[in-house]
Tab-separated table of C-alpha atoms in Angstrom:
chain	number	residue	atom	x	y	z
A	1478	UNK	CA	218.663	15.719	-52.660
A	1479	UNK	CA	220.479	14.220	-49.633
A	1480	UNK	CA	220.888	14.464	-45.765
A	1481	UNK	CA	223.939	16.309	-45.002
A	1482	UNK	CA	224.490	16.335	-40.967
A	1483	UNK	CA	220.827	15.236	-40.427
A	1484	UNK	CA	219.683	17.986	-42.526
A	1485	UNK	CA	217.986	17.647	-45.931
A	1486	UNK	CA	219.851	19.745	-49.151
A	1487	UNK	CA	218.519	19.986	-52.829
A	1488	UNK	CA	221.236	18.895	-54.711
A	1489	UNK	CA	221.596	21.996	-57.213
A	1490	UNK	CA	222.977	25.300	-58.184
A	1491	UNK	CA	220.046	26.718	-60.591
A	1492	UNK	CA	218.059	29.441	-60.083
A	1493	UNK	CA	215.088	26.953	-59.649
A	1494	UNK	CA	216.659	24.867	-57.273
A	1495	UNK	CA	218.172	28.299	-54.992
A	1496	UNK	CA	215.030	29.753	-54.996
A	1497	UNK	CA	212.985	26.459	-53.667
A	1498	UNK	CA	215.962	26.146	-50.758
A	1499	UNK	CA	215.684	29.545	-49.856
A	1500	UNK	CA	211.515	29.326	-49.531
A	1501	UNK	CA	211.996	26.298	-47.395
A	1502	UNK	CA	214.287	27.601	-44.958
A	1503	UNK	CA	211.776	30.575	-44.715
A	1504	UNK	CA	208.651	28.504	-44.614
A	1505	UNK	CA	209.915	25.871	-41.961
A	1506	UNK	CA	209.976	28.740	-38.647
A	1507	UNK	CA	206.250	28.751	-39.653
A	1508	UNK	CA	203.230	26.502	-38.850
A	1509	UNK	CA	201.340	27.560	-42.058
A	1510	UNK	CA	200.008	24.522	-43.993
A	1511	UNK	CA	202.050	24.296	-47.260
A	1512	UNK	CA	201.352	23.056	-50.214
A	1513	UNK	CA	204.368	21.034	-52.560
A	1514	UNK	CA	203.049	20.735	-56.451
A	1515	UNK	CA	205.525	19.352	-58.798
A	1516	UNK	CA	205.568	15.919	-61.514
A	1517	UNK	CA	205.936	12.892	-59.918
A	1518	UNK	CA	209.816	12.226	-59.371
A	1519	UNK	CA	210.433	15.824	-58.405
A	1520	UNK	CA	210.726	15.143	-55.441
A	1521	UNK	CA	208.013	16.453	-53.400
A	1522	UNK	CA	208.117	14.512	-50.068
A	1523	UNK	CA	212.021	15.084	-49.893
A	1524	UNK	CA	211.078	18.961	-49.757
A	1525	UNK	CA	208.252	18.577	-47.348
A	1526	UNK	CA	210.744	16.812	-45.183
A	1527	UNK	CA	213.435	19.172	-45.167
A	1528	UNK	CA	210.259	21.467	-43.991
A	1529	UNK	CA	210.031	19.528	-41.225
A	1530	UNK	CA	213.731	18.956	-40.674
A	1531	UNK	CA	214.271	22.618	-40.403
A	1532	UNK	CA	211.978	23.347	-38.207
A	1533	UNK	CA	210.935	23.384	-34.595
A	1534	UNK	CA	209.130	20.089	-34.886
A	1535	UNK	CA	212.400	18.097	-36.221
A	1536	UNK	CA	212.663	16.541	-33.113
A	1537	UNK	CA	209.254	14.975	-33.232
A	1538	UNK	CA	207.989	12.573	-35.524
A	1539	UNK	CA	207.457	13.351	-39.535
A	1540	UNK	CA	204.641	10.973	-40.466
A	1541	UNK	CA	203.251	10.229	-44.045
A	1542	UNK	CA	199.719	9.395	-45.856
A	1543	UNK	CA	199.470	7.976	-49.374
A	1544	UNK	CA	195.864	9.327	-49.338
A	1545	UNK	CA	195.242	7.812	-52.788
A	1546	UNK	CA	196.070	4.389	-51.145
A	1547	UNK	CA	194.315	4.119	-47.975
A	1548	UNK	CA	191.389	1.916	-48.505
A	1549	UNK	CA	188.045	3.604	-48.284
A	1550	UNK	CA	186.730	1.231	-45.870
A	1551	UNK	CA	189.671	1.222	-43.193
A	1552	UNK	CA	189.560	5.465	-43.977
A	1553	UNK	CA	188.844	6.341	-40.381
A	1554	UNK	CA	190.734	3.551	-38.484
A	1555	UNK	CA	193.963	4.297	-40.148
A	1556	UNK	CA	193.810	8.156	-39.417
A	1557	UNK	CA	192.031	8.735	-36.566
A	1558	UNK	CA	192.538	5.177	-34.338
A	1559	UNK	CA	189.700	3.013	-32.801
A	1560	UNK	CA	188.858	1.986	-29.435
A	1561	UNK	CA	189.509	-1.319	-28.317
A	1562	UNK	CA	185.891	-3.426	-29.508
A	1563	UNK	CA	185.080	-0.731	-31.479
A	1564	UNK	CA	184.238	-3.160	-34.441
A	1565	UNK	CA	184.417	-6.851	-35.503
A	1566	UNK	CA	187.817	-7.663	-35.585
A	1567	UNK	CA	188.848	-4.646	-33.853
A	1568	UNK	CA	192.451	-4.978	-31.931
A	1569	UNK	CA	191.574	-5.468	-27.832
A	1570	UNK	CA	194.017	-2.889	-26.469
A	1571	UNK	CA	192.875	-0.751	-29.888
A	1572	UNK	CA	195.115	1.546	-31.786
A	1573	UNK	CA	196.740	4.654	-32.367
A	1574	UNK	CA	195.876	6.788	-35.533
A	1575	UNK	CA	198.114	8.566	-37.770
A	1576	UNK	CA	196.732	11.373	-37.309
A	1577	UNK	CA	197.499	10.848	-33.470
A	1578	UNK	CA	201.166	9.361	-33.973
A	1579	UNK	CA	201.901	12.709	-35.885
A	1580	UNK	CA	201.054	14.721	-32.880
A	1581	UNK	CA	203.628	17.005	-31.802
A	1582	UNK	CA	205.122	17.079	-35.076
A	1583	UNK	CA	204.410	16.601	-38.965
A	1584	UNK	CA	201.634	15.178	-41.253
A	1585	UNK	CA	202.789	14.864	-45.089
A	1586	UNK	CA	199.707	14.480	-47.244
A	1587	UNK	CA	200.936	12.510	-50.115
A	1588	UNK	CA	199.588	12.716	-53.014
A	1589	UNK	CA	196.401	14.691	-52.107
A	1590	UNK	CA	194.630	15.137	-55.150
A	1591	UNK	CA	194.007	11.428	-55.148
A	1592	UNK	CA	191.674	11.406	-52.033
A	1593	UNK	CA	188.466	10.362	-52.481
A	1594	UNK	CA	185.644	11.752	-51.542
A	1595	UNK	CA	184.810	10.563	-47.978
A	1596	UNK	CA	188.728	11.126	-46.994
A	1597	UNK	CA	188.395	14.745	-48.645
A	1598	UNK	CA	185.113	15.587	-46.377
A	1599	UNK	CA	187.141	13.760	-43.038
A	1600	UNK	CA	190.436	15.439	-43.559
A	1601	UNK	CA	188.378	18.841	-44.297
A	1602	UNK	CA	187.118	18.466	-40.683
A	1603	UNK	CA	190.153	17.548	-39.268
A	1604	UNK	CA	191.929	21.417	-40.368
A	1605	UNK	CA	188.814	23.059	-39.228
A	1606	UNK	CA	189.412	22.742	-35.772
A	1607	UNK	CA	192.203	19.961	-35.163
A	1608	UNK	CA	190.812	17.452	-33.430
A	1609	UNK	CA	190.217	14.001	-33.555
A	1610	UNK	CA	188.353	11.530	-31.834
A	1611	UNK	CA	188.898	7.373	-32.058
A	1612	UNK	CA	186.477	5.389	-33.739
A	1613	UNK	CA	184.118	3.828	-30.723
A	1614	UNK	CA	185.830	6.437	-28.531
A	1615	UNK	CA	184.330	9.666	-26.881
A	1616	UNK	CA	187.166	11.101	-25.984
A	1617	UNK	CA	188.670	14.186	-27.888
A	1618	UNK	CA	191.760	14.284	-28.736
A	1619	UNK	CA	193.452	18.572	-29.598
A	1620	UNK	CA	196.084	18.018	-32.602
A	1621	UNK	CA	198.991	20.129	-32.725
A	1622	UNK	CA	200.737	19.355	-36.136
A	1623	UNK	CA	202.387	21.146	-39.249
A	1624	UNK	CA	200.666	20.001	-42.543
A	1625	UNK	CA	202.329	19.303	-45.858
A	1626	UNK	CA	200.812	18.566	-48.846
A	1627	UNK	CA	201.964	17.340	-51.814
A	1628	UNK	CA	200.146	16.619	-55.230
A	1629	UNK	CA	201.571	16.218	-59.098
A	1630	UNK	CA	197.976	17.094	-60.027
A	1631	UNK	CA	197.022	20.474	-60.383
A	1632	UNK	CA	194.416	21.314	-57.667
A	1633	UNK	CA	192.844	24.363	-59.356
A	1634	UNK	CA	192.028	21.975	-62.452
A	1635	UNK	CA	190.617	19.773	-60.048
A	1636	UNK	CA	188.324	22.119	-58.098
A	1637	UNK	CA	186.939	22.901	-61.197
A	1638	UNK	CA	186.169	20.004	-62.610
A	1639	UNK	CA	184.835	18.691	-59.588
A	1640	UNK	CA	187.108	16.108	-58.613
A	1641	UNK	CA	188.720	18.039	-55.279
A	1642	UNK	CA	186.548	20.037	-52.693
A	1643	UNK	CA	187.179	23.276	-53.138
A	1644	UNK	CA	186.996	24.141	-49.571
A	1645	UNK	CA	189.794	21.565	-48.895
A	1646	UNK	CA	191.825	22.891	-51.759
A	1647	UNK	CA	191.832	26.796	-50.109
A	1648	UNK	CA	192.594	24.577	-46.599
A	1649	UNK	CA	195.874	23.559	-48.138
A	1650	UNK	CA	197.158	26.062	-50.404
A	1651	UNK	CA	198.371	28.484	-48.010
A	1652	UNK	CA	201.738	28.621	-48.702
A	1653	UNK	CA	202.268	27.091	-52.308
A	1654	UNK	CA	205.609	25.697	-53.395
A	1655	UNK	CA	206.836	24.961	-56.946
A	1656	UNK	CA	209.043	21.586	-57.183
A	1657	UNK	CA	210.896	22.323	-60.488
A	1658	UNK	CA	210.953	19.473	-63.399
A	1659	UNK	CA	214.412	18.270	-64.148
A	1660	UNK	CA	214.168	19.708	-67.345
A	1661	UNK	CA	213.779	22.910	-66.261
A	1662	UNK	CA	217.042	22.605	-64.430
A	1663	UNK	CA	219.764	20.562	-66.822
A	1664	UNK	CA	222.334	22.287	-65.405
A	1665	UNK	CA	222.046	20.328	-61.906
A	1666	UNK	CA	222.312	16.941	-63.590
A	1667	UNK	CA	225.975	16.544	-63.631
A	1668	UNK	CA	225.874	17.812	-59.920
A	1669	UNK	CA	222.716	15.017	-59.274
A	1670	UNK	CA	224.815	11.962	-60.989
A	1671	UNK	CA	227.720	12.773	-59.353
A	1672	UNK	CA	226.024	12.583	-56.010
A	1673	UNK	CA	224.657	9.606	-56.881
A	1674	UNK	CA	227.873	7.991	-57.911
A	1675	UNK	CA	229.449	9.276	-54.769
A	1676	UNK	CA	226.525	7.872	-52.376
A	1677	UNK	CA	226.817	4.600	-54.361
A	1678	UNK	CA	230.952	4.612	-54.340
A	1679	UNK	CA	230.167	5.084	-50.403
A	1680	UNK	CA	228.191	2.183	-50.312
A	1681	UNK	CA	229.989	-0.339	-52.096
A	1682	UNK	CA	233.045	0.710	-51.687
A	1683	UNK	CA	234.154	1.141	-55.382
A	1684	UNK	CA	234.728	4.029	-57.332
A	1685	UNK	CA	232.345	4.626	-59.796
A	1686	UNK	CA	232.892	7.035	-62.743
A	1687	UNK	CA	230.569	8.510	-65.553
A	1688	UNK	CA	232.105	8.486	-69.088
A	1689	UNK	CA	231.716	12.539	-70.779
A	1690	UNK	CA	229.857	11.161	-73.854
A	1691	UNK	CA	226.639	9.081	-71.791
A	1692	UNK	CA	226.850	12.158	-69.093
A	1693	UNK	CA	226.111	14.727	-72.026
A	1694	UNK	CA	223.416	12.302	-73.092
A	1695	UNK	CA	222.177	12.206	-69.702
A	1696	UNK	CA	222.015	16.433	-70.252
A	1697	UNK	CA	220.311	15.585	-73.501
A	1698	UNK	CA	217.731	13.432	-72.240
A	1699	UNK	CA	214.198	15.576	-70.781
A	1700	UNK	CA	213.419	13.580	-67.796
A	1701	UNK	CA	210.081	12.558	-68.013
A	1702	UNK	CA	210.388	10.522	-64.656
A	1703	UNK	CA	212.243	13.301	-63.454
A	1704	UNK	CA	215.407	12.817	-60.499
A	1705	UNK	CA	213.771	9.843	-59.547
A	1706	UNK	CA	214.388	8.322	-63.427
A	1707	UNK	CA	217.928	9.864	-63.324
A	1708	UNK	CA	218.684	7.965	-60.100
A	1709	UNK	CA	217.123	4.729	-61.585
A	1710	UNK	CA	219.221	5.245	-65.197
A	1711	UNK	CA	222.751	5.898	-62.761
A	1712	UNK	CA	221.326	2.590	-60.678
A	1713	UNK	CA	220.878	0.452	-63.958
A	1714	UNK	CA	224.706	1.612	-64.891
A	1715	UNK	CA	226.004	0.497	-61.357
A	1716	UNK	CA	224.435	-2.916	-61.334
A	1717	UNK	CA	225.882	-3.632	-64.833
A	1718	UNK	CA	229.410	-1.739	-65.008
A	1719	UNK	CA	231.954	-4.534	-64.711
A	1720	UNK	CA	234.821	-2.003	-64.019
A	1721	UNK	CA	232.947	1.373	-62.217
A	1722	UNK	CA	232.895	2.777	-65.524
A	1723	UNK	CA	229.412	3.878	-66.712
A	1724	UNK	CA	229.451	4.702	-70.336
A	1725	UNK	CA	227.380	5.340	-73.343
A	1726	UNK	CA	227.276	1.623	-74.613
A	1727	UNK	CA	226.462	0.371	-71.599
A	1728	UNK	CA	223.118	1.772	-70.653
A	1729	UNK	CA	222.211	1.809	-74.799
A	1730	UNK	CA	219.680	-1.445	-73.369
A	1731	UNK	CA	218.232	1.403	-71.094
A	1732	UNK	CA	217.503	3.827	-73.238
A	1733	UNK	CA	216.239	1.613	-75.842
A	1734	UNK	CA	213.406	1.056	-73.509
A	1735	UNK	CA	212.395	4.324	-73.313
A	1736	UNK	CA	212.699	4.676	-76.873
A	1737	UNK	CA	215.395	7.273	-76.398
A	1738	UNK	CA	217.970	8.271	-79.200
A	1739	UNK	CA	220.775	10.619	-79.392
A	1740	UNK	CA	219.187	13.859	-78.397
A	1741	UNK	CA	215.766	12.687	-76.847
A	1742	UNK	CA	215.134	15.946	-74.628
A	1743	UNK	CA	215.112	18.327	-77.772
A	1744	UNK	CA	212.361	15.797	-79.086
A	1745	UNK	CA	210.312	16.071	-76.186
A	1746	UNK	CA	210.982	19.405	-76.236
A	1747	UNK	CA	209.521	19.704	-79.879
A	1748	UNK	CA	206.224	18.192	-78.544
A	1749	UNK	CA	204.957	20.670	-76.036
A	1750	UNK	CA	201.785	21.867	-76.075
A	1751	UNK	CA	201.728	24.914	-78.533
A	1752	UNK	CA	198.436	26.607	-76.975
A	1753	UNK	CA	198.579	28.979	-74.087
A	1754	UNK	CA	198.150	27.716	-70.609
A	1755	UNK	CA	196.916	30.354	-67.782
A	1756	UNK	CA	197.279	27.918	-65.330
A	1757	UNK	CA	200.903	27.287	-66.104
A	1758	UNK	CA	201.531	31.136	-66.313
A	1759	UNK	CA	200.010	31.877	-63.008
A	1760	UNK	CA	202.405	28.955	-61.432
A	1761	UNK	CA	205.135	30.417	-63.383
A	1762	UNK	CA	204.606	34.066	-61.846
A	1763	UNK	CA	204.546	32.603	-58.875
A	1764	UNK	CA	207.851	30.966	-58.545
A	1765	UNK	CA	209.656	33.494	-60.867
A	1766	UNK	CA	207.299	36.503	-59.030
A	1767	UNK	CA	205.658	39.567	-61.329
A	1768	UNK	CA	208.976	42.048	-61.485
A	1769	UNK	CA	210.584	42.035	-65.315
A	1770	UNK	CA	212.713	39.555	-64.823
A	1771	UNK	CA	210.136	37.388	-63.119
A	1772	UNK	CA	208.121	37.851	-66.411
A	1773	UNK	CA	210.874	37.257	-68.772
A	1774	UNK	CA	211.773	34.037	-66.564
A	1775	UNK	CA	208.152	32.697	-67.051
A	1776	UNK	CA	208.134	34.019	-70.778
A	1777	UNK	CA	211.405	31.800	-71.368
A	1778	UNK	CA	209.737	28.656	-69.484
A	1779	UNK	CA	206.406	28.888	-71.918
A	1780	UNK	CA	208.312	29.128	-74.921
A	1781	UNK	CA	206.541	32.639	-76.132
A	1782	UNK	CA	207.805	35.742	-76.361
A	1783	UNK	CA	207.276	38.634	-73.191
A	1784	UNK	CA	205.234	40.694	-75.603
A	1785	UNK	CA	202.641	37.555	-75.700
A	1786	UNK	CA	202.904	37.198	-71.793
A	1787	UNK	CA	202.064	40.961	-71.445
A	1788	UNK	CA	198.958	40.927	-73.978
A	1789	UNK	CA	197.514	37.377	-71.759
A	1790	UNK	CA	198.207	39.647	-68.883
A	1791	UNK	CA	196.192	42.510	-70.269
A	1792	UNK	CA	193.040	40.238	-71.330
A	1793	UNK	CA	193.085	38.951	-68.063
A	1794	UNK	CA	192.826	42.076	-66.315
A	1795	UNK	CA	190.193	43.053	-69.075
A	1796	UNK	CA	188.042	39.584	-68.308
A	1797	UNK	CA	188.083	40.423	-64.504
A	1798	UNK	CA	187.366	44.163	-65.124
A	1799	UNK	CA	184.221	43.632	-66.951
């Protein structure tokens, strides 16, 4: 992913990766909350801010909340702002929240499904009716912002295990939006290191090359940390190539850490879960969408045949008939 022109691109050509770009540009004329799901190192604040940068709001601010980070007991000063006295300690002049510096433009939720419970019940009230008011303030303040979420949980799971509100959770998924894993999309890793290598040759100002044999390892490799590993493996190569070169040998200390050999991916590969997942299916559908090929798509991405998708299909529709 870069900015091109001020404008954020997925770097990719697969059918993952063309299908995400074209729901962005689509989603970003709306105001619709939107929801980003993908693992961690996907990417998922990159896309929620090439939302934002293609759309009307890209002149205003794009402002983002680690909600898993805030500290409980500074919850409502952080977002919504206090008053000047408001509390012990409390700045004179007092301060603006970020809910209120986001005005005008957009709030990125980061990593949602780790807000606790006194941030879910605050940020609930906050989408009922968008408005705020300052701690030790009276005054009301109208919000007009564009929320993105983001979460490498699943939500659903969460909702029904009690860990997420599911009021909140219906609240943000409005317009859901699939980050792909890496290894999902092998084909865009050549195009991903060679960006990289290019940004990096930019910055420096040396040429840096990838040797055939450690790039096809690279396509070998599953990705558990995703782009964001990728970027760190082509980052360890730069800071230790003597000559611009990065080869095999000289990230072998790298993968050794990760306990890599030869062919890791079709190892991790080997160790997916063998049971049926509805959850995953239902995401599946969703990206790939219910036509044939959408089925076959999802079929290929579970690892079971299209019969066995069809017959999962037809209990489900059983189970809710009943």
């Amino acid at each position: 992913m870069s900015f091109v022109n001020g404008n954020m691109q997925l770097v990719g050509q697969s059918p993952a990766i063309c299908r995400l770009r074209e729901q962005i540009g689509k989603v970003a004329a709306m105001d619709a909350v939107v929801l980003v799901q993908g693992e961690s190192g996907t990417g998922k604040e990159l896309v929620a801010r090439a939302i934002h940068m293609q759309s009307p709001r890209q002149q205003k601010a794009f402002v983002a909340i680690n909600c898993g980070a805030i500290p409980e007991s500074l919850t409502e000063s952080i977002l919504f702002g206090y008053e000047g006295g408001a509390f012990s300690g409390a700045h004179s002049a007092g301060q603006t929240g970020l809910l209120e510096k986001a005005n005008g433009g957009t709030l990125f939720l980061d990593e949602a499904g780790e807000m606790p419970p006194s941030l879910q019940a605050k940020m609930l009230r906050t989408l009922q009716n968008y408005k705020i008011r300052r701690v030790g303030g009276s005054q009301v303040c109208q919000l007009d912002v564009r929320i993105v979420a983001a979460s490498n949980r699943n939500l659903r799971d969460a909702v029904k295990s009690g860990r997420f509100r599911e009021d909140l959770f219906y609240r943000l998924d409005v317009i859901p939006l699939i980050v792909p894993p890496l290894r999902e999309r092998q084909g865009d890793i050549r195009l991903l290191v060679e960006f990289f290598l290019e940004s990096y040759s930019a910055a420096r100002g040396v040429r840096y090359e990838i040797s055939s044999g450690l790039l096809k390892k690279f396509e070998s490799y599953a990705w558990p940390g995703n782009v964001r590993e990728l970027k760190n493996f082509v980052e360890y190569g730069i800071c230790f190539s003597e000559d611009g070169r990065l080869t095999k040998k000289l990230l072998e200390p790298r993968f050794a850490l990760v306990g890599a050999s030869e062919c890791p991916g079709a190892r991790v590969v080997r160790r997916r879960k063998p049971a049926f997942d509805a959850t995953q299916l239902e995401t599946l559908l969703r990206r790939y969408g219910r036509s044939t090929e959408g089925k076959k798509a999802a079929a290929r991405q579970m690892g079971i045949s299209l019969a066995t998708l069809y017959r999962h299909l037809r209990r489900d529709q059983e189970d809710g008939a009943r």
